[in-house]
Structure formats: structure tokens, C-alpha cells
Amino acid sequence: MNEVWGWPAESVARVVHEGENVTWRVEAPEGPRAVRLYRPGRRTLGEIEAEWAWVEALADEVPTARPLRTVGGALVATVESPAGPRWAVAMEWVEGAHPDPRDPAHAFELGRLIGGLRRAVRRVEAAVMADWPGHDRPRTTPESIVTATLGALSDASFVGAEQHARLGRGVDRLVRRLAGCPLGAPAFVHADLHVGNVLVTASGWRCLDFDDSVFGPPLLDLATPRVHQRAVGGFDALWAAMAAGYGEPIDDEAIRLTTALQLVQTLGEFPSHLDIPALGRDPGAVVERYLGYLGAELGPL
């Protein structure tokens, strides 16, 4: 991969993270660099190029890891890996620590980061042309999420009959309530801005990993961190702090329904993610936990 970005052949590269995608750290002459190798079949080339077009467009206003273009000027390259050819993107290496998920002060700062992202997105969307590459990201709607999840889980052996019934009740309740609560025009959202995708650095907070970005309900950027706040405990104080940091009014019904949509979508991704150890060890237990979060948003299932 070194020649793609013009680094010396002897630059050392090592794997530092394996999950949805694989991240390498490269010891380049200019300093450490990160290279992400994308999971095969997860994203099209156009979607990856759109992801990084957004990162470039937002980088002057939203602190993130800037992409590094290849020797030929491209954002995305094809590189050889031990598992075969992969699409890859290089970026600056960001050194820092993750926020404390249980600290309301950190929740406030996370909310402020997300609020700044939302405002920057609105400015980019108002300025770009119709043929801008950033438009080529997945578009989600409540209907598409519900349909995809019910189809994906219909024959999943790790979902019990009682769990299927509760999910069905939750989806029915969600669809009925959405009819009376529009979630706003679809907008570009990061969609996965929990504390694991944020680093606290010497120069401030940085948000990372736009791989799950889509066009969807604007409040979606608050949904995943809201779920994580339920998971760690002390939800009321953490959510109040994050909402205050966000800096814009948040309708209670809209955030509940948006978070429920995010939970339903996440449940639908489980069958294709069983190779991830945290899920693969006991997927039925993870389903149970997520149904609990769904019930916390919509009422007992």
C-alpha cells in the first residue's frame, strides 16, 4: 500500500483494529498514518467516495481525521491485503483517548460536537451541486428499515419465537406513532457517533468513522449515543447533558422514534455481522438486550 500514497517501501505497517473494516497504522516519514481497508461487499465504490467527500467538505468546521489523497489524486484506492484486494482510504493518524461514557460533562461535549456537525451539514447541503459525489450515500426511510429488518430476521435461528413476537409488536407500535410524528426531511447523518468513534486529543475533540453515514432523519446522530447511554447506566443525567450540549430543541417523541428506528435497523444487521466476536458469541443475548432498549423508547413490548 505504501506506493499508492507515495510512502517509502520500507514504511512499516501493522494492523491495529479489526471489526467492520480493518485499520492499519503506517509509520510514514511525515508521521503515522491510518489506512482503512473496507469489508468486501459492505459498500460500493461510489458510497465510499461519497463518505470521504463529506469528510473533506466538513473538515474545516468539524474536527475529524482528514483523508489523504493518493499519488494520483484519488480519495479511494485498491490495495492488496493478506485477504485479497480491498478498497482503502488513508488519513492522518489521530492520537487521543475516548471520552468517559459515564461522565455527564463528556456527554455535554459529545452533544456539542454533534450539534456542530448538524449545523455544518446544513451549510454543505446548501452549497453543493446536484452532481457532487457526496450524494451517493445510502438513503434510509422508516419503511426501508422495517422491511429490511423483518426480512433479515425472519429465519434467524438465534431469535426466539417470543423475541420475534416482541419485535413485531415494537415495529407495529413504531409505524403507528411515526404516522403522527414526521421526523424531518432526510439529511446527511454520521449515524454512529458514540464515544467509541470520538477521540479527546490535545487540540480538542475529534469525530471519526463516517462509514455508517446515510441520508436519514436528522436526529439520527443522537440515536446511537442515546442507546449507549442506556447501556452504561445513569441514562437520565447523561441524556440531559448531551441534549443540552446539542444546542437545539429536541422533540421527545421524535428522538424516541428516531432511536427506535436505529435500534430496529441494528437488529436487522445482526445476521450479517456474526463474524464480529462480541455478537457472534451469544447473538440471542444481544437481541434480548436490544429489545430491552427498544422497549425503553416505545414502552414495554
Short mmCIF file of C-alpha atoms in Angstrom, two decimals:
data_model
loop_
_atom_site.label_atom_id
_atom_site.label_comp_id
_atom_site.label_asym_id
_atom_site.label_seq_id
_atom_site.Cartn_x
_atom_site.Cartn_y
_atom_site.Cartn_z
CA MET A 1 0.00 0.00 0.00
CA ASN A 2 2.97 2.34 0.50
CA GLU A 3 3.42 3.17 -3.18
CA VAL A 4 -0.24 4.19 -3.52
CA TRP A 5 0.28 7.17 -1.20
CA GLY A 6 3.95 7.76 -2.00
CA TRP A 7 5.45 6.41 1.20
CA PRO A 8 8.84 4.65 1.11
CA ALA A 9 8.65 0.89 0.57
CA GLU A 10 10.25 0.28 3.98
CA SER A 11 7.49 2.15 5.86
CA VAL A 12 6.23 -0.27 8.49
CA ALA A 13 2.51 -1.14 8.51
CA ARG A 14 0.63 -3.11 11.17
CA VAL A 15 -3.00 -3.94 11.87
CA VAL A 16 -4.38 -2.01 14.86
CA HIS A 17 -8.10 -2.74 14.61
CA GLU A 18 -10.32 -5.42 13.08
CA GLY A 19 -14.10 -5.01 13.05
CA GLU A 20 -16.46 -3.85 10.32
CA ASN A 21 -13.32 -2.84 8.45
CA VAL A 22 -9.59 -3.31 9.06
CA THR A 23 -7.38 -0.39 10.11
CA TRP A 24 -3.63 -0.33 9.59
CA ARG A 25 -1.13 2.09 11.13
CA VAL A 26 1.67 3.06 8.74
CA GLU A 27 4.85 4.69 10.00
CA ALA A 28 5.25 7.20 7.16
CA PRO A 29 8.06 9.81 7.05
CA GLU A 30 5.55 12.61 7.72
CA GLY A 31 4.29 10.83 10.81
CA PRO A 32 1.91 7.94 11.45
CA ARG A 33 -0.96 7.45 9.04
CA ALA A 34 -4.10 5.31 9.23
CA VAL A 35 -5.29 3.16 6.31
CA ARG A 36 -8.78 1.67 6.35
CA LEU A 37 -9.45 -1.47 4.32
CA TYR A 38 -13.15 -1.89 3.67
CA ARG A 39 -15.11 -5.05 4.37
CA PRO A 40 -15.88 -6.68 0.98
CA GLY A 41 -19.45 -6.18 -0.18
CA ARG A 42 -20.39 -3.69 2.52
CA ARG A 43 -20.12 -0.51 0.44
CA THR A 44 -19.94 0.29 -3.25
CA LEU A 45 -17.02 2.33 -4.55
CA GLY A 46 -19.34 5.31 -5.07
CA GLU A 47 -20.57 5.12 -1.48
CA ILE A 48 -17.01 5.06 -0.13
CA GLU A 49 -16.05 8.02 -2.31
CA ALA A 50 -19.15 9.85 -1.07
CA GLU A 51 -18.25 9.14 2.56
CA TRP A 52 -14.85 10.77 2.16
CA ALA A 53 -16.19 13.63 0.04
CA TRP A 54 -18.27 14.51 3.09
CA VAL A 55 -15.32 14.22 5.45
CA GLU A 56 -13.33 16.58 3.24
CA ALA A 57 -16.22 19.02 2.98
CA LEU A 58 -16.81 19.05 6.75
CA ALA A 59 -13.19 19.01 7.91
CA ASP A 60 -12.79 22.80 8.12
CA GLU A 61 -15.71 23.06 10.55
CA VAL A 62 -15.97 19.64 12.20
CA PRO A 63 -12.80 18.30 13.83
CA THR A 64 -12.17 14.92 12.24
CA ALA A 65 -9.38 12.94 10.52
CA ARG A 66 -8.72 14.41 7.10
CA PRO A 67 -8.33 11.94 4.22
CA LEU A 68 -5.07 11.79 2.29
CA ARG A 69 -5.36 11.61 -1.47
CA THR A 70 -3.33 9.05 -3.40
CA VAL A 71 -0.36 9.88 -5.62
CA GLY A 72 -2.86 10.09 -8.47
CA GLY A 73 -5.20 12.40 -6.54
CA ALA A 74 -7.94 9.88 -5.70
CA LEU A 75 -9.70 9.53 -2.35
CA VAL A 76 -10.14 5.74 -2.64
CA ALA A 77 -7.57 3.20 -3.82
CA THR A 78 -7.42 -0.54 -4.37
CA VAL A 79 -4.68 -2.21 -2.32
CA GLU A 80 -3.55 -5.77 -1.88
CA SER A 81 -4.11 -7.24 1.58
CA PRO A 82 -3.50 -10.72 3.03
CA ALA A 83 -7.18 -11.43 2.31
CA GLY A 84 -7.02 -10.15 -1.28
CA PRO A 85 -7.68 -6.77 -2.94
CA ARG A 86 -9.61 -4.23 -0.88
CA TRP A 87 -10.80 -0.68 -1.34
CA ALA A 88 -8.83 1.53 1.01
CA VAL A 89 -8.58 5.11 2.24
CA ALA A 90 -5.66 6.75 4.05
CA MET A 91 -6.00 9.52 6.61
CA GLU A 92 -3.98 11.32 9.22
CA TRP A 93 -3.41 9.36 12.41
CA VAL A 94 -5.27 10.85 15.39
CA GLU A 95 -3.82 10.23 18.83
CA GLY A 96 -6.14 10.53 21.80
CA ALA A 97 -8.41 8.82 24.31
CA HIS A 98 -12.10 8.02 24.12
CA PRO A 99 -14.47 10.07 26.27
CA ASP A 100 -15.80 8.60 29.51
CA PRO A 101 -19.26 7.21 28.58
CA ARG A 102 -20.47 7.67 32.19
CA ASP A 103 -19.42 11.31 32.64
CA PRO A 104 -22.20 13.89 32.10
CA ALA A 105 -19.58 16.55 31.32
CA HIS A 106 -18.30 14.38 28.47
CA ALA A 107 -21.89 13.75 27.37
CA PHE A 108 -22.35 17.52 27.13
CA GLU A 109 -19.24 17.83 24.94
CA LEU A 110 -20.44 14.98 22.75
CA GLY A 111 -23.76 16.75 22.30
CA ARG A 112 -21.94 19.93 21.36
CA LEU A 113 -19.83 18.04 18.79
CA ILE A 114 -22.98 16.51 17.27
CA GLY A 115 -24.77 19.86 17.21
CA GLY A 116 -21.82 21.43 15.40
CA LEU A 117 -21.85 18.58 12.90
CA ARG A 118 -25.53 19.08 12.20
CA ARG A 119 -25.08 22.80 11.53
CA ALA A 120 -22.06 22.17 9.29
CA VAL A 121 -24.01 19.55 7.32
CA ARG A 122 -26.79 22.05 6.65
CA ARG A 123 -24.25 24.54 5.27
CA VAL A 124 -22.65 21.94 2.99
CA GLU A 125 -26.02 20.70 1.72
CA ALA A 126 -27.00 24.27 0.84
CA ALA A 127 -23.77 24.86 -1.12
CA VAL A 128 -23.08 21.71 -3.17
CA MET A 129 -24.25 20.99 -6.69
CA ALA A 130 -26.59 18.17 -7.72
CA ASP A 131 -23.72 16.16 -9.25
CA TRP A 132 -21.50 16.32 -6.14
CA PRO A 133 -20.13 12.83 -5.29
CA GLY A 134 -21.27 13.17 -1.67
CA HIS A 135 -24.86 12.50 -2.68
CA ASP A 136 -24.06 8.81 -3.32
CA ARG A 137 -24.69 7.52 0.20
CA PRO A 138 -27.44 5.07 1.22
CA ARG A 139 -30.84 6.60 1.85
CA THR A 140 -32.95 5.20 4.65
CA THR A 141 -36.63 5.57 5.38
CA PRO A 142 -38.73 4.05 8.15
CA GLU A 143 -40.31 1.75 5.56
CA SER A 144 -36.99 0.51 4.19
CA ILE A 145 -35.60 -0.10 7.67
CA VAL A 146 -38.63 -2.07 8.86
CA THR A 147 -38.81 -4.14 5.68
CA ALA A 148 -35.08 -4.95 5.70
CA THR A 149 -35.01 -5.92 9.38
CA LEU A 150 -38.08 -8.15 9.33
CA GLY A 151 -36.74 -9.88 6.24
CA ALA A 152 -33.24 -10.33 7.67
CA LEU A 153 -34.51 -11.80 10.94
CA SER A 154 -37.36 -13.90 9.53
CA ASP A 155 -35.31 -17.12 9.55
CA ALA A 156 -32.57 -16.17 12.01
CA SER A 157 -32.21 -19.19 14.28
CA PHE A 158 -30.77 -17.16 17.15
CA VAL A 159 -34.01 -15.15 17.50
CA GLY A 160 -36.56 -17.00 19.61
CA ALA A 161 -40.30 -17.09 18.95
CA GLU A 162 -41.03 -14.80 21.91
CA GLN A 163 -38.38 -12.35 20.71
CA HIS A 164 -39.91 -12.35 17.21
CA ALA A 165 -43.29 -11.56 18.76
CA ARG A 166 -41.93 -8.67 20.82
CA LEU A 167 -40.08 -7.26 17.83
CA GLY A 168 -43.27 -7.45 15.79
CA ARG A 169 -45.20 -5.56 18.47
CA GLY A 170 -42.47 -2.94 18.64
CA VAL A 171 -42.41 -2.44 14.89
CA ASP A 172 -46.22 -2.12 14.73
CA ARG A 173 -46.16 0.47 17.51
CA LEU A 174 -43.32 2.36 15.85
CA VAL A 175 -45.07 2.53 12.48
CA ARG A 176 -48.33 3.76 14.05
CA ARG A 177 -46.60 6.51 16.02
CA LEU A 178 -44.49 7.62 13.07
CA ALA A 179 -47.71 8.43 11.21
CA GLY A 180 -48.32 11.26 13.68
CA CYS A 181 -44.72 12.44 14.09
CA PRO A 182 -42.78 13.33 10.93
CA LEU A 183 -39.02 13.09 11.55
CA GLY A 184 -37.97 15.83 9.14
CA ALA A 185 -36.52 15.82 5.65
CA PRO A 186 -33.71 13.28 5.15
CA ALA A 187 -30.26 14.80 5.70
CA PHE A 188 -26.70 13.53 5.78
CA VAL A 189 -26.02 11.98 9.20
CA HIS A 190 -22.94 10.32 10.69
CA ALA A 191 -25.36 7.82 12.33
CA ASP A 192 -22.78 6.20 14.64
CA LEU A 193 -21.33 8.97 16.82
CA HIS A 194 -20.99 7.10 20.11
CA VAL A 195 -17.96 7.67 22.33
CA GLY A 196 -16.06 4.85 20.61
CA ASN A 197 -15.93 6.98 17.47
CA VAL A 198 -14.71 10.10 19.26
CA LEU A 199 -11.20 10.92 20.48
CA VAL A 200 -10.23 13.56 23.02
CA THR A 201 -6.92 14.96 21.79
CA ALA A 202 -4.54 17.70 22.89
CA SER A 203 -6.22 20.04 20.41
CA GLY A 204 -9.82 19.10 21.23
CA TRP A 205 -12.47 16.50 20.44
CA ARG A 206 -12.35 14.70 17.09
CA CYS A 207 -15.10 12.59 15.49
CA LEU A 208 -14.11 9.59 13.39
CA ASP A 209 -15.54 6.79 11.25
CA PHE A 210 -18.24 8.04 8.88
CA ASP A 211 -18.65 4.51 7.48
CA ASP A 212 -22.26 4.25 8.69
CA SER A 213 -23.27 7.66 7.35
CA VAL A 214 -26.55 7.79 5.44
CA PHE A 215 -29.25 10.21 4.41
CA GLY A 216 -31.93 9.84 7.06
CA PRO A 217 -33.74 11.59 9.93
CA PRO A 218 -31.56 14.46 11.24
CA LEU A 219 -31.85 13.32 14.87
CA LEU A 220 -30.23 10.02 13.93
CA ASP A 221 -26.86 11.40 15.02
CA LEU A 222 -28.16 11.43 18.61
CA ALA A 223 -29.75 7.99 18.46
CA THR A 224 -26.73 5.69 18.78
CA PRO A 225 -25.11 7.62 21.65
CA ARG A 226 -28.51 7.67 23.35
CA VAL A 227 -28.63 3.85 23.14
CA HIS A 228 -25.11 3.62 24.54
CA GLN A 229 -26.12 5.87 27.43
CA ARG A 230 -28.87 3.43 28.32
CA ALA A 231 -26.33 0.61 28.18
CA VAL A 232 -23.88 2.13 30.68
CA GLY A 233 -26.45 3.32 33.25
CA GLY A 234 -27.29 6.77 34.58
CA PHE A 235 -29.30 7.46 31.45
CA ASP A 236 -31.33 10.45 32.66
CA ALA A 237 -28.31 12.58 33.62
CA LEU A 238 -26.30 11.58 30.55
CA TRP A 239 -29.12 12.25 28.10
CA ALA A 240 -29.96 15.61 29.70
CA ALA A 241 -26.32 16.66 29.40
CA MET A 242 -25.99 15.56 25.77
CA ALA A 243 -29.25 17.25 24.81
CA ALA A 244 -28.07 20.49 26.47
CA GLY A 245 -24.78 20.36 24.59
CA TYR A 246 -26.59 19.78 21.29
CA GLY A 247 -27.83 23.33 21.47
CA GLU A 248 -31.11 22.95 19.55
CA PRO A 249 -34.60 21.91 20.69
CA ILE A 250 -35.18 18.15 20.65
CA ASP A 251 -38.75 16.88 20.46
CA ASP A 252 -39.17 13.97 22.89
CA GLU A 253 -41.40 11.89 20.62
CA ALA A 254 -39.17 12.47 17.60
CA ILE A 255 -35.98 11.36 19.38
CA ARG A 256 -37.73 8.29 20.81
CA LEU A 257 -38.98 7.23 17.38
CA THR A 258 -35.67 8.01 15.67
CA THR A 259 -33.80 5.96 18.27
CA ALA A 260 -36.29 3.12 17.90
CA LEU A 261 -35.69 3.17 14.14
CA GLN A 262 -31.95 2.96 14.75
CA LEU A 263 -32.46 0.00 17.08
CA VAL A 264 -34.66 -1.82 14.56
CA GLN A 265 -32.06 -1.25 11.85
CA THR A 266 -29.25 -2.51 14.09
CA LEU A 267 -31.21 -5.67 14.89
CA GLY A 268 -31.57 -6.30 11.17
CA GLU A 269 -27.81 -6.16 10.67
CA PHE A 270 -27.06 -8.92 13.19
CA PRO A 271 -27.30 -11.92 10.79
CA SER A 272 -24.61 -10.44 8.51
CA HIS A 273 -22.32 -9.50 11.41
CA LEU A 274 -21.99 -12.79 13.29
CA ASP A 275 -18.26 -12.85 12.49
CA ILE A 276 -17.80 -9.95 14.93
CA PRO A 277 -16.84 -11.65 18.23
CA ALA A 278 -18.97 -9.51 20.56
CA LEU A 279 -22.09 -10.50 18.61
CA GLY A 280 -21.13 -13.99 17.47
CA ARG A 281 -20.50 -15.32 21.00
CA ASP A 282 -24.17 -15.06 22.02
CA PRO A 283 -26.36 -13.30 19.44
CA GLY A 284 -29.59 -14.26 21.20
CA ALA A 285 -28.50 -12.40 24.33
CA VAL A 286 -27.60 -9.33 22.26
CA VAL A 287 -31.03 -9.44 20.61
CA GLU A 288 -32.61 -9.55 24.07
CA ARG A 289 -30.63 -6.53 25.18
CA TYR A 290 -31.61 -4.51 22.11
CA LEU A 291 -35.26 -5.42 22.52
CA GLY A 292 -34.96 -4.00 26.02
CA TYR A 293 -33.63 -0.73 24.62
CA LEU A 294 -36.47 -0.70 22.09
CA GLY A 295 -38.99 -1.14 24.89
CA ALA A 296 -37.40 1.74 26.80
CA GLU A 297 -38.13 4.03 23.84
CA LEU A 298 -41.58 2.76 22.85
CA GLY A 299 -42.95 1.30 26.10
CA PRO A 300 -42.82 -2.33 27.29
CA LEU A 301 -43.12 -4.81 24.43
#
